[in-house]
CSV table of C-alpha atoms and ligand atoms in Angstrom, one decimal:
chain,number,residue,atom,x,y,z
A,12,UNK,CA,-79.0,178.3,127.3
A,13,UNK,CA,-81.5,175.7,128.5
A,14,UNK,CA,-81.3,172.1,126.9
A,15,UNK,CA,-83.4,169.3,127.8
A,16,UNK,CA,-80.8,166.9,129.3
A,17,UNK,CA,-81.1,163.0,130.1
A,18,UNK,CA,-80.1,161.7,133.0
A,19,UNK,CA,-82.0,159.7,135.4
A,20,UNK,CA,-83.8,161.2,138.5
A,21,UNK,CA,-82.2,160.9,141.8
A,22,UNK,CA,-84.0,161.2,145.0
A,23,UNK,CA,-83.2,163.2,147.7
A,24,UNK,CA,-84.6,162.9,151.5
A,25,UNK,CA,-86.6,165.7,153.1
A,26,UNK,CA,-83.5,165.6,155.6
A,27,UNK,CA,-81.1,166.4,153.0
A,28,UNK,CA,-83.3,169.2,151.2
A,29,UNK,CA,-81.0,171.7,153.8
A,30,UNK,CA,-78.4,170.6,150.7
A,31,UNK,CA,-80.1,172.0,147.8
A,32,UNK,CA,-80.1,175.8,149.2
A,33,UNK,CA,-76.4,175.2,150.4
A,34,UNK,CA,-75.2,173.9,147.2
A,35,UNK,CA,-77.1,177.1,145.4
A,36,UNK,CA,-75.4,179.0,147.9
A,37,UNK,CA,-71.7,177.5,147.5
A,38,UNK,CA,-72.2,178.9,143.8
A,39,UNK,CA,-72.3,182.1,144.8
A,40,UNK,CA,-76.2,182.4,144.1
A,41,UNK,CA,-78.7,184.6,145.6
A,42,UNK,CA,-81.6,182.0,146.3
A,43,UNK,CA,-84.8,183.7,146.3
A,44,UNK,CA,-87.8,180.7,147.4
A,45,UNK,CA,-91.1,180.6,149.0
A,46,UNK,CA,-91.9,182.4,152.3
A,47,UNK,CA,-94.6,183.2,154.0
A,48,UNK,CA,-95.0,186.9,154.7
A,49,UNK,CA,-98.2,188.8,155.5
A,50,UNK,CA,-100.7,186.0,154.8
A,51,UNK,CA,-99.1,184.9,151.8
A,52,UNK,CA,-96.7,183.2,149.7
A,53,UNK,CA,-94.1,185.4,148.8
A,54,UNK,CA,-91.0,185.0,146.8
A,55,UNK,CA,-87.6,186.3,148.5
A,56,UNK,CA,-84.1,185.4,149.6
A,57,UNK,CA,-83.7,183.1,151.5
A,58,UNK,CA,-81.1,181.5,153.5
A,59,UNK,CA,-82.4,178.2,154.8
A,60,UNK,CA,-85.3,175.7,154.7
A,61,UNK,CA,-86.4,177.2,157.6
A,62,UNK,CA,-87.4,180.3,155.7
A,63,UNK,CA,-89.6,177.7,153.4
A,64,UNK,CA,-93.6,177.8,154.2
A,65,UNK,CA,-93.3,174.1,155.6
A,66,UNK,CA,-96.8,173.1,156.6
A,67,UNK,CA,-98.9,175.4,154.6
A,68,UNK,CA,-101.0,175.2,151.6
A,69,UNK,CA,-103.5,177.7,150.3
A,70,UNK,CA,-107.1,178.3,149.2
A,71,UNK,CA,-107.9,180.2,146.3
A,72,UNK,CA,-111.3,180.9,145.0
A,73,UNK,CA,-112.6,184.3,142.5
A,74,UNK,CA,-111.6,187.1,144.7
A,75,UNK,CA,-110.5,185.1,147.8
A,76,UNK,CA,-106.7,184.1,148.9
A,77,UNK,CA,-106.1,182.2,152.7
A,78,UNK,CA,-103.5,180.1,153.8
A,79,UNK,CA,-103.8,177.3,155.9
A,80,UNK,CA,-101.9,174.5,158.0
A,81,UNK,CA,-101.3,171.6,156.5
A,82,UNK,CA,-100.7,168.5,158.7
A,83,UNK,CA,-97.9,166.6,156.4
A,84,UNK,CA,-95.2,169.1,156.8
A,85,UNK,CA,-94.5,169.8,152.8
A,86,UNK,CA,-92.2,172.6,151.8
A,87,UNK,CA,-94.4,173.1,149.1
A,88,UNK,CA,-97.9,172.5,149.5
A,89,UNK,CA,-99.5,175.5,148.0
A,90,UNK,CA,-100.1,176.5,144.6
A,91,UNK,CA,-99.3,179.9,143.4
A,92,UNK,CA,-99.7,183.4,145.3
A,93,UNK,CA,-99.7,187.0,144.5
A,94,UNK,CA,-95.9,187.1,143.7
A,95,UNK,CA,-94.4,185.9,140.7
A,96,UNK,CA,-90.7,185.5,139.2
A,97,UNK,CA,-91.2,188.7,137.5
A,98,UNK,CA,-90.5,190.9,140.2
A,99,UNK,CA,-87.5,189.2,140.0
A,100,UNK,CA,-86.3,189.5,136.6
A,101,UNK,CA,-88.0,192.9,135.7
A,102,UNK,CA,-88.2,194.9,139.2
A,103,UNK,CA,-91.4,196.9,139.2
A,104,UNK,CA,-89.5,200.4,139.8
A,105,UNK,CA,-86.3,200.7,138.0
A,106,UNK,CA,-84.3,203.4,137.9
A,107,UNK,CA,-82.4,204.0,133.9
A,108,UNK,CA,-80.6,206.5,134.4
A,109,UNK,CA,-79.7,209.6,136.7
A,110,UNK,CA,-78.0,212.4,136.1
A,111,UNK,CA,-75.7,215.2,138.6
A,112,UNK,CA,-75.0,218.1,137.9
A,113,UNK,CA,-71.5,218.7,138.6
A,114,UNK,CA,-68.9,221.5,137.3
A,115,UNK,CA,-71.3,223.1,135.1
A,116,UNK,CA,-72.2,220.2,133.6
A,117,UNK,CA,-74.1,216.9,133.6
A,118,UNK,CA,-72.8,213.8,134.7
A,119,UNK,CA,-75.1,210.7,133.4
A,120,UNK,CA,-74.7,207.3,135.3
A,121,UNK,CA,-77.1,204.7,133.4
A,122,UNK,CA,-78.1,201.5,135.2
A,123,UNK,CA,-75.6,198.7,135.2
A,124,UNK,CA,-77.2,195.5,134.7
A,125,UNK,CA,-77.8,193.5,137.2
A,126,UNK,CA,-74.9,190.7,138.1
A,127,UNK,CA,-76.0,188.8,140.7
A,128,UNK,CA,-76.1,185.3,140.3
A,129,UNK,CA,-79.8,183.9,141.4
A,130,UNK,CA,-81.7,180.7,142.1
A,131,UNK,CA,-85.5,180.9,141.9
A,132,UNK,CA,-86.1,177.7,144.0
A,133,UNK,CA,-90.4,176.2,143.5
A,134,UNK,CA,-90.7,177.7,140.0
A,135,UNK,CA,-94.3,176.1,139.1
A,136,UNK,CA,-94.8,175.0,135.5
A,137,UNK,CA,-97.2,177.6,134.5
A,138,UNK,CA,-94.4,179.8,136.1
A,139,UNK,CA,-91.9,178.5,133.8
A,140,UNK,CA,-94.5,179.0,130.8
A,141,UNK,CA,-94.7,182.5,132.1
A,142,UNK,CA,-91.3,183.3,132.2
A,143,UNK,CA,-91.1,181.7,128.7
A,144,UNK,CA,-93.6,184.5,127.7
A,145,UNK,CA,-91.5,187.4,128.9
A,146,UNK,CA,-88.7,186.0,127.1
A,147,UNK,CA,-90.3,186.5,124.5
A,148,UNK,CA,-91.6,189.7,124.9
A,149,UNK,CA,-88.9,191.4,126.5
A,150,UNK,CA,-85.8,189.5,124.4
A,151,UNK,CA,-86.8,188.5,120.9
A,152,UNK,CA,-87.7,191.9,119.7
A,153,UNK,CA,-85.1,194.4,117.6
A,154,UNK,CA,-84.6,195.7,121.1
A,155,UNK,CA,-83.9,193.4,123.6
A,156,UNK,CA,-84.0,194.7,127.6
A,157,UNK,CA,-80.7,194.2,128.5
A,158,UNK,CA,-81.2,194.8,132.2
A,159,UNK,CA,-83.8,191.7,132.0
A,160,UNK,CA,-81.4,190.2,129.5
A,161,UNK,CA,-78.8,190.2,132.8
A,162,UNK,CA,-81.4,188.8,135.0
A,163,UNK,CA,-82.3,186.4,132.9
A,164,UNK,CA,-78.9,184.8,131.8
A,165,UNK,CA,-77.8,184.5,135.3
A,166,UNK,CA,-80.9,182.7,137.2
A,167,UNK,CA,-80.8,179.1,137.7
A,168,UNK,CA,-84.8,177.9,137.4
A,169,UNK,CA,-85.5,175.2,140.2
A,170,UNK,CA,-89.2,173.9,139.8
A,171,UNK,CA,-90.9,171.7,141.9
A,172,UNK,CA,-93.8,170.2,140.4
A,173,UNK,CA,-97.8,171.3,141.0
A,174,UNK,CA,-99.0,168.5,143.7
A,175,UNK,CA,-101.6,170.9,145.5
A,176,UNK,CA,-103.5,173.6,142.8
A,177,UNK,CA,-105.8,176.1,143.5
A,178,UNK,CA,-109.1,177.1,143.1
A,179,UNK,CA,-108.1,179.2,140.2
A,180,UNK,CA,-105.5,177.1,138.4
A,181,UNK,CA,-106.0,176.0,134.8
A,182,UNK,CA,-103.1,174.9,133.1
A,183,UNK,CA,-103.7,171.9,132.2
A,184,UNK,CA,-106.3,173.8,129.8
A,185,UNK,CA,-103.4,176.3,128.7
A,186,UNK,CA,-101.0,173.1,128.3
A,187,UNK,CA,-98.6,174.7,131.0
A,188,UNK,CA,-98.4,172.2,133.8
A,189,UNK,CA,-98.8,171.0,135.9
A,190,UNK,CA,-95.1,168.9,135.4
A,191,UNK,CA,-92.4,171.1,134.2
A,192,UNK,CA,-91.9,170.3,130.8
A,193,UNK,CA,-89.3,172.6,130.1
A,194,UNK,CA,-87.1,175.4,130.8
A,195,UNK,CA,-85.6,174.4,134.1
A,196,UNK,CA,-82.2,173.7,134.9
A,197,UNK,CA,-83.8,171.1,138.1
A,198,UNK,CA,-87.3,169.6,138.5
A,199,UNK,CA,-88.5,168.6,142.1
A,200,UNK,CA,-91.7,166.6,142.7
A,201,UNK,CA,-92.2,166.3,146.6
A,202,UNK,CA,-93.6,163.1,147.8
A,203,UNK,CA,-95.1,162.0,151.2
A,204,UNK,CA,-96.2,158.8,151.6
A,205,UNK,CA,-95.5,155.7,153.3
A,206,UNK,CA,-92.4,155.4,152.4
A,207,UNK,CA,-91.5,158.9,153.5
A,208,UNK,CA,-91.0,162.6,152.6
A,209,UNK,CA,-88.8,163.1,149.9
A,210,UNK,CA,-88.3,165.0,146.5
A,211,UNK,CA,-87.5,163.5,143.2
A,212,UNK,CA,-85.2,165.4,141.5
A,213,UNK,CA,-84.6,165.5,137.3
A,214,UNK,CA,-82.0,168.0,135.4
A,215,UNK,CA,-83.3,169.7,132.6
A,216,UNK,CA,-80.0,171.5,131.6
A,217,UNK,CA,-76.1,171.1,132.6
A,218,UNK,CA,-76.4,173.3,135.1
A,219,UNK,CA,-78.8,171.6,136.7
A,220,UNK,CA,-76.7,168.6,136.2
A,221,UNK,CA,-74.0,169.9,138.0
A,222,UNK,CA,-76.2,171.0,141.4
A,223,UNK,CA,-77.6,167.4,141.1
A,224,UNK,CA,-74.4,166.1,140.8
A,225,UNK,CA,-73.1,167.3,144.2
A,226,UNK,CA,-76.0,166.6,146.4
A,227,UNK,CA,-76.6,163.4,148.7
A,228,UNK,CA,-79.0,161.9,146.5
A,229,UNK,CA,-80.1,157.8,145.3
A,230,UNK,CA,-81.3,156.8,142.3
A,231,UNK,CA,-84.9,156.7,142.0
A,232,UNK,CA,-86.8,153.3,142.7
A,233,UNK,CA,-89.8,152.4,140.6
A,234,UNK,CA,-91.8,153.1,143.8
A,235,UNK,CA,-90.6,156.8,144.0
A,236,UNK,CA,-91.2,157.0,140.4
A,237,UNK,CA,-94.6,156.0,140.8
A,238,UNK,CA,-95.4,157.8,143.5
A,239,UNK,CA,-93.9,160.8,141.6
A,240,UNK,CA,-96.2,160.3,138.5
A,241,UNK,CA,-99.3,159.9,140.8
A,242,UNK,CA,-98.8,163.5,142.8
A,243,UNK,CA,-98.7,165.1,139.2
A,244,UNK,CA,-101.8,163.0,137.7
A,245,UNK,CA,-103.7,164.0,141.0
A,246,UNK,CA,-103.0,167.9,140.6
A,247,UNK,CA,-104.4,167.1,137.2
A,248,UNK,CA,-107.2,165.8,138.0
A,249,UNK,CA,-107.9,168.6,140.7
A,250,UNK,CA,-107.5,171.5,138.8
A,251,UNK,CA,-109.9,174.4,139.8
A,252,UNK,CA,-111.3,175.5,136.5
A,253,UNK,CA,-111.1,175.1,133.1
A,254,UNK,CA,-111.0,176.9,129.9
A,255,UNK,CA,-112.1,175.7,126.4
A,256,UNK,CA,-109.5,177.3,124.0
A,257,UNK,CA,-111.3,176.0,120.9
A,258,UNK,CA,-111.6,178.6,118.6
A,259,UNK,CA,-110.8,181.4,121.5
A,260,UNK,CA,-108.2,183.0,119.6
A,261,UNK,CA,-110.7,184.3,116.8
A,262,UNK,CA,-114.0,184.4,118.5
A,263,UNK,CA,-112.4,187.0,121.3
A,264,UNK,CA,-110.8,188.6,118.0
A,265,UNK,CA,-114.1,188.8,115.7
A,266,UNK,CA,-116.7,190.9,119.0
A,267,UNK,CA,-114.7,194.1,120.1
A,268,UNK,CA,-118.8,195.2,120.2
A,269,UNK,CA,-120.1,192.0,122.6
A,270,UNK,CA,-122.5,193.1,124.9
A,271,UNK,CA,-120.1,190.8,127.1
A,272,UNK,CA,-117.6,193.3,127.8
A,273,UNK,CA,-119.9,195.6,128.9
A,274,UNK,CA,-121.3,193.4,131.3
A,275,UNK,CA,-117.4,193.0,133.3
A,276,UNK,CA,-117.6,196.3,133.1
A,277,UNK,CA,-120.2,196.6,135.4
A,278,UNK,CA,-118.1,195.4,138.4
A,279,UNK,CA,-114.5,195.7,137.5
A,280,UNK,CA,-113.1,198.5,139.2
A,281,UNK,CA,-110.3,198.9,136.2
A,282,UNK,CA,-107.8,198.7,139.8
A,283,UNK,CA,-105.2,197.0,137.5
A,284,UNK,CA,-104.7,194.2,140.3
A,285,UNK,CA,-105.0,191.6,138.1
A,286,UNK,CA,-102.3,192.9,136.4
A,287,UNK,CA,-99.8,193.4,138.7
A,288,UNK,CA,-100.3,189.7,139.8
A,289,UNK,CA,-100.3,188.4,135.9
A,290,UNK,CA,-96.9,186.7,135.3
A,291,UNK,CA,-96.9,187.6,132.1
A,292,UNK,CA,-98.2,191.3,132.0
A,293,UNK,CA,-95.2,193.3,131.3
A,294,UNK,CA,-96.5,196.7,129.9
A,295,UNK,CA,-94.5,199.6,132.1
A,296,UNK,CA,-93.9,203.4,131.8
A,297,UNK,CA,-91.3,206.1,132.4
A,298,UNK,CA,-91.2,208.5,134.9
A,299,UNK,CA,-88.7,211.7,135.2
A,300,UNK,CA,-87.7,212.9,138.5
A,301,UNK,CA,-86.1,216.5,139.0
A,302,UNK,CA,-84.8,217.6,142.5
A,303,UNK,CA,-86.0,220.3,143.9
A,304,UNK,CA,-82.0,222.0,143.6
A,305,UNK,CA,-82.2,221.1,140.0
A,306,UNK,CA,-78.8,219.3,140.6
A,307,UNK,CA,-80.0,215.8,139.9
A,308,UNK,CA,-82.5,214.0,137.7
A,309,UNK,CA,-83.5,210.4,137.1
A,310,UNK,CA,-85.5,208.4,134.6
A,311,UNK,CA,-87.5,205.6,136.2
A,312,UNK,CA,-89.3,202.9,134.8
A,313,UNK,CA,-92.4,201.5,136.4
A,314,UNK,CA,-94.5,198.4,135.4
A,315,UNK,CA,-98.4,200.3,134.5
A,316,UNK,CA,-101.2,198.6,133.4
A,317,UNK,CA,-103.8,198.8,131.1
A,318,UNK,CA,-106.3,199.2,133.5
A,319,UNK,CA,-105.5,203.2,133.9
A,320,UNK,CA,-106.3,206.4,131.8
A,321,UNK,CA,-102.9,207.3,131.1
A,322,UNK,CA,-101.3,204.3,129.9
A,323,UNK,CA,-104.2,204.6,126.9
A,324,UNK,CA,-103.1,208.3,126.4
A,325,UNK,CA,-101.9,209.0,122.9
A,326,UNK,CA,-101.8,212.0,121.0
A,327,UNK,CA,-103.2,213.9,123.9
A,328,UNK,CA,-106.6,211.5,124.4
A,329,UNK,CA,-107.5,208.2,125.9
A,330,UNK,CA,-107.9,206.0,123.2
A,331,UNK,CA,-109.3,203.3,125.5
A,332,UNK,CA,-111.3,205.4,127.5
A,333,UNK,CA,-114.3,203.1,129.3
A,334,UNK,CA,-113.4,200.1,131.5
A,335,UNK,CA,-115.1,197.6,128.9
A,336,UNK,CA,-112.6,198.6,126.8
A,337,UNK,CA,-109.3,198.2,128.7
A,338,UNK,CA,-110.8,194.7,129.9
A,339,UNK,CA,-111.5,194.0,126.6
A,340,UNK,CA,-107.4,194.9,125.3
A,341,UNK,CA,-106.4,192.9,128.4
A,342,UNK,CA,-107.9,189.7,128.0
A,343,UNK,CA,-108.1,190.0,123.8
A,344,UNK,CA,-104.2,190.5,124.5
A,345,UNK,CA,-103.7,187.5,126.5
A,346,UNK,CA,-106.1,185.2,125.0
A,347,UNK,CA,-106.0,185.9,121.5
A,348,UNK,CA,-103.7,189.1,120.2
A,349,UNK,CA,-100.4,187.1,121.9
A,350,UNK,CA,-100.7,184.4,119.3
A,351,UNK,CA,-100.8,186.7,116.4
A,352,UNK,CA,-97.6,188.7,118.4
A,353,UNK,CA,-95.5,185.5,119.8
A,354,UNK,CA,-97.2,182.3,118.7
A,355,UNK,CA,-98.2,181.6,121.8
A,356,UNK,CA,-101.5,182.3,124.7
A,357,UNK,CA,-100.5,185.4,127.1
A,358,UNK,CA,-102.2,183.4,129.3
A,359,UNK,CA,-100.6,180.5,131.6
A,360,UNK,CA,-103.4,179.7,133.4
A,361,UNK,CA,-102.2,180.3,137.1
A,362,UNK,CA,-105.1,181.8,138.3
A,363,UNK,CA,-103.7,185.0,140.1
A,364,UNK,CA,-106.0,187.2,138.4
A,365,UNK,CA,-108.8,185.4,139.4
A,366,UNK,CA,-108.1,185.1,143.3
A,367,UNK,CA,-106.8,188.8,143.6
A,368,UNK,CA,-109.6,190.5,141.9
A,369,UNK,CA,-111.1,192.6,144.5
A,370,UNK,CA,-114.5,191.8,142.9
A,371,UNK,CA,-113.8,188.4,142.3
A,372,UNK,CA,-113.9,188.5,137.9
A,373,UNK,CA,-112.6,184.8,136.8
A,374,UNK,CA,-110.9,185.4,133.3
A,375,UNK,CA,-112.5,181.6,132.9
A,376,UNK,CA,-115.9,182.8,132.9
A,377,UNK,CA,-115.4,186.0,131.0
A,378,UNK,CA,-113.6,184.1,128.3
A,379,UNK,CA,-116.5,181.7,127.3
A,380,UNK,CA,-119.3,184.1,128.0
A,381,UNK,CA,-117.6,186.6,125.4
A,382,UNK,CA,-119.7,186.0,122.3
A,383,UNK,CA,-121.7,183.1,124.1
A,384,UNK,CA,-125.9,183.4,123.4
A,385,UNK,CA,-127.2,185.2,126.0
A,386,UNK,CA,-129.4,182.0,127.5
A,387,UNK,CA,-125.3,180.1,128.0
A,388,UNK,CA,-124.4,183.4,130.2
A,389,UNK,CA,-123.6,182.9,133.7
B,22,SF4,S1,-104.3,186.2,132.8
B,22,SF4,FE1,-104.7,185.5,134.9
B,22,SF4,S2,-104.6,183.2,134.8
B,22,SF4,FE2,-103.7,184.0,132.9
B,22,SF4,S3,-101.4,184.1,133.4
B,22,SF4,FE3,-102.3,186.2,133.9
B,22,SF4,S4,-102.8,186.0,136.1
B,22,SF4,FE4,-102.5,183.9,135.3
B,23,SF4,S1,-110.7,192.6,136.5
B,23,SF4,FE1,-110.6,192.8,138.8
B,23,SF4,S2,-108.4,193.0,139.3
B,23,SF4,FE2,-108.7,193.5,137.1
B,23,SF4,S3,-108.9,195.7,137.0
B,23,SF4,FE3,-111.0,194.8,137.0
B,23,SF4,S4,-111.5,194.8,139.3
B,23,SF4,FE4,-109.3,195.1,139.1
C-alpha cells in the first residue's frame, strides 16, 4: 500500500540516472520506461538509459501525433503518447483459461497471476490519476480482477513530473497534474538549467524510500528546489486546452436528446481508437477458442470498446445502435456517469483521445458544446 511519506528530496545527476534503472533492476524488477518505437513513445522493458527517448519531445494537436528533436538532451521531454500503463497492468488479450483434452477427459489450466515484479519508470500525474481509476474499477467491486490485482500489488510507480505538455493535455482542468500528488512510490522532476541536468527526486511510499535510499544522490539546494517548482508552474501555465467542469456532471446527464451528439456523429468513425488509447477505458469481452481437433479450448479476454455493435448487443439487439449514441455512453461515462459509479471524473485529462482520433474529435470541444446554444457552437 501506498502512503504519502516525508522525507526531503534528494537530487540526483543526469550522470547518475544509469543508477535508478540498476537499483530497479537489483530488486529483481522488470522495468518497463519510455522508448521510442515506430514514431512514438512507447512503454516497454527496458534495460538501460540508453533505451530512454533522450532528446525528443512531441507535438500533439486534434488528430495529429509527431515527435521531434529536442536540443537539451532530456530523458523525458515529451508528454504522453498512444501507450499507457494499462497495457501493463491489464494486457489487452488475455488468455483465462484453456482446457486439453486428455484421457477422455478435460484437463483445465486457469491463468496464474502474474508474479513478476515491475517498475513503470515516467508515470505522468494524469497517469497516476488514471491508474487510480482502474483501481477503482477493476478492485473495489464484490469481484475484484485478481490477475490485475497481481499486477497491481507488485509494480513500483516512478513518475517524473509534466515539464513539456501537449497540445491535448488538460489536467490541470481535471486536477490530475501536472506534479504527482499521489500514488507513487518516487517522484522525478528533470531540470536543465544553468546549473546543469539533473532530476529531483521525492518518495511518496517506503518503497520508494528504500530505492532513494541506495542511490548516489545530495540533498536538494534551494536552487534545485526552485528550479523544480518553476518546470511544474510552466507546464501549468502551457497546458494545451482546457475544460470547464462546472456543472458538467449534470448538464451531460440532463440531454441524452442534444442535437450535439448528433453532430459528432457526423464525423466520428465509431473506430474505437480513442478508446484503446484512454487510460482509463477498461470495458473488455470474452472470446472462446476451439481447435480444429476439438482437443483444446481456451477462453480469452480482450479489451472492446464501446464504439462497436457487439459490445452494445443484449438480448439479441444493439441497444446502442447509432454512433451518436455510443459517443454519447462514452463521454456521459467519463465525464459524468463515473462520478455517480466511483466518485470520481473517468476522465484524466491526458489528451490521447484527442491526438489519436483519426478525424481529429477533441473531447474538450464536444464537452462544452453538449447542451451549449447553438450561436456558442464551434
Ligand atoms: S477521455 Fe481522453 S483525455 Fe480523458 S483520460 Fe481518456 S484519453 Fe485521456
Ligand atoms: S471519436 Fe474519433 S477515435 Fe473515437 S470512435 Fe470516433 S472517430 Fe474513432
Amino acid at each position: 500500500m501506498l502512503r504519502q511519506t516525508r522525507i526531503a528530496p534528494r537530487v540526483l545527476e543526469r550522470d547518475a540516472f544509469g543508477a535508478l534503472i540498476d537499483r530497479l533492476a537489483a530488486d529483481g524488477r522488470r522495468v518497463i520506461g519510455p522508448t521510442r518505437r515506430d514514431g512514438a513513445i512507447v512503454y516497454a522493458e527496458i534495460a538501460g538509459e540508453k533505451d530512454l527517448p533522450a532528446g525528443w519531445g512531441d507535438e500533439q494537436a486534434a488528430g495529429r501525433y509527431r515527435l521531434r528533436p529536442r536540443a537539451d538532451k532530456a530523458l523525458f521531454g515529451y508528454a504522453v503518447g498512444p501507450d499507457s500503463w494499462k497495457r501493463w497492468l491489464r494486457p489487452p488479450r488475455r488468455t483465462l483459461w484453456r482446457a486439453k483434452r486428455t484421457n477422455g477427459s478435460f484437463e483445465i489450466v486457469r491463468d496464474d497471476a502474474d508474479a513478476a515484479k515491475l517498475a513503470f519508470l515516467g508515470v505522468r500525474a494524469c497517469e497516476l490519476a488514471a491508474v487510480a481509476a482502474l483501481d477503482d474499477a477493476l478492485l473495489a467491486g464484490p469481484h475484484p480482477d485478481k490477475a490485475y490485482a497481481a499486477r497491481r500489488a507488485n509494480a513500483l510507480l516512478v513518475a517524473v513530473n509534466c515539464g513539456s505538455p501537449a497540445g491535448g493535455c488538460f489536467c490541470v482542468s481535471m486536477k490530475t497534474g501536472p506534479k504527482a500528488q499521489a500514488g507513487f512510490d518516487l517522484a522525478l522532476t528533470e531540470i536543465i538549467d544553468a546549473n546543469g541536468h539533473r532530476f529531483m527526486v521525492e518518495a511518496g511510499s517506503d518503497a520508494g524510500v528504500g530505492v532513494l535510499a541506495a542511490l548516489p544522490t545530495r540533498k536538494a539546494r534551494q536552487a534545485d528546489l526552485a528550479a523544480a517548482s518553476a518546470v511544474i508552474d510552466g507546464a501549468r501555465e502551457r497546458m494545451g486546452r482546457t475544460l470547464d467542469t462546472d456543472g458538467l456532471k449534470q448538464r451531460l446527464a440532463d440531454r441524452p436528446q442534444d442535437r450535439g451528439w448528433d453532430r459528432i456523429a457526423e464525423r466520428c468513425l465509431a473506430c474505437g481508437a480513442c478508446t484503446q488509447v484512454c487510460p482509463t477505458c477498461f470495458c473488455a469481452t470474452v472470446e472462446d477458442h476451439t481447435s480444429l481437433s476439438g482437443n483444446e479450448a481456451e477462453r480469452v479476454e480482450v479489451w472492446d470498446s464501446c464504439f462497436t455493435g457487439r459490445f452494445s448487443e443484449l438480448g439479441g439487439g444493439q441497444v446502442r445502435e447509432t454512433t451518436a449514441a455510443r459517443y454519447r455512453q462514452w463521454m456521459t461515462h467519463k465525464l459524468s456517469s463515473w462520478h455517480d459509479q466511483f466518485g470520481t471524473s473517468g476522465c484524466v485529462g491526458c489528451g490521447r483521445c484527442i491526438a489519436w482520433c483519426p478525424v481529429g474529435i477533441d473531447i474538450t470541444e464536444e464537452a462544452a458544446a453538449v447542451g451549449a446554444p447553438p450561436e456558442d457552437r464551434t
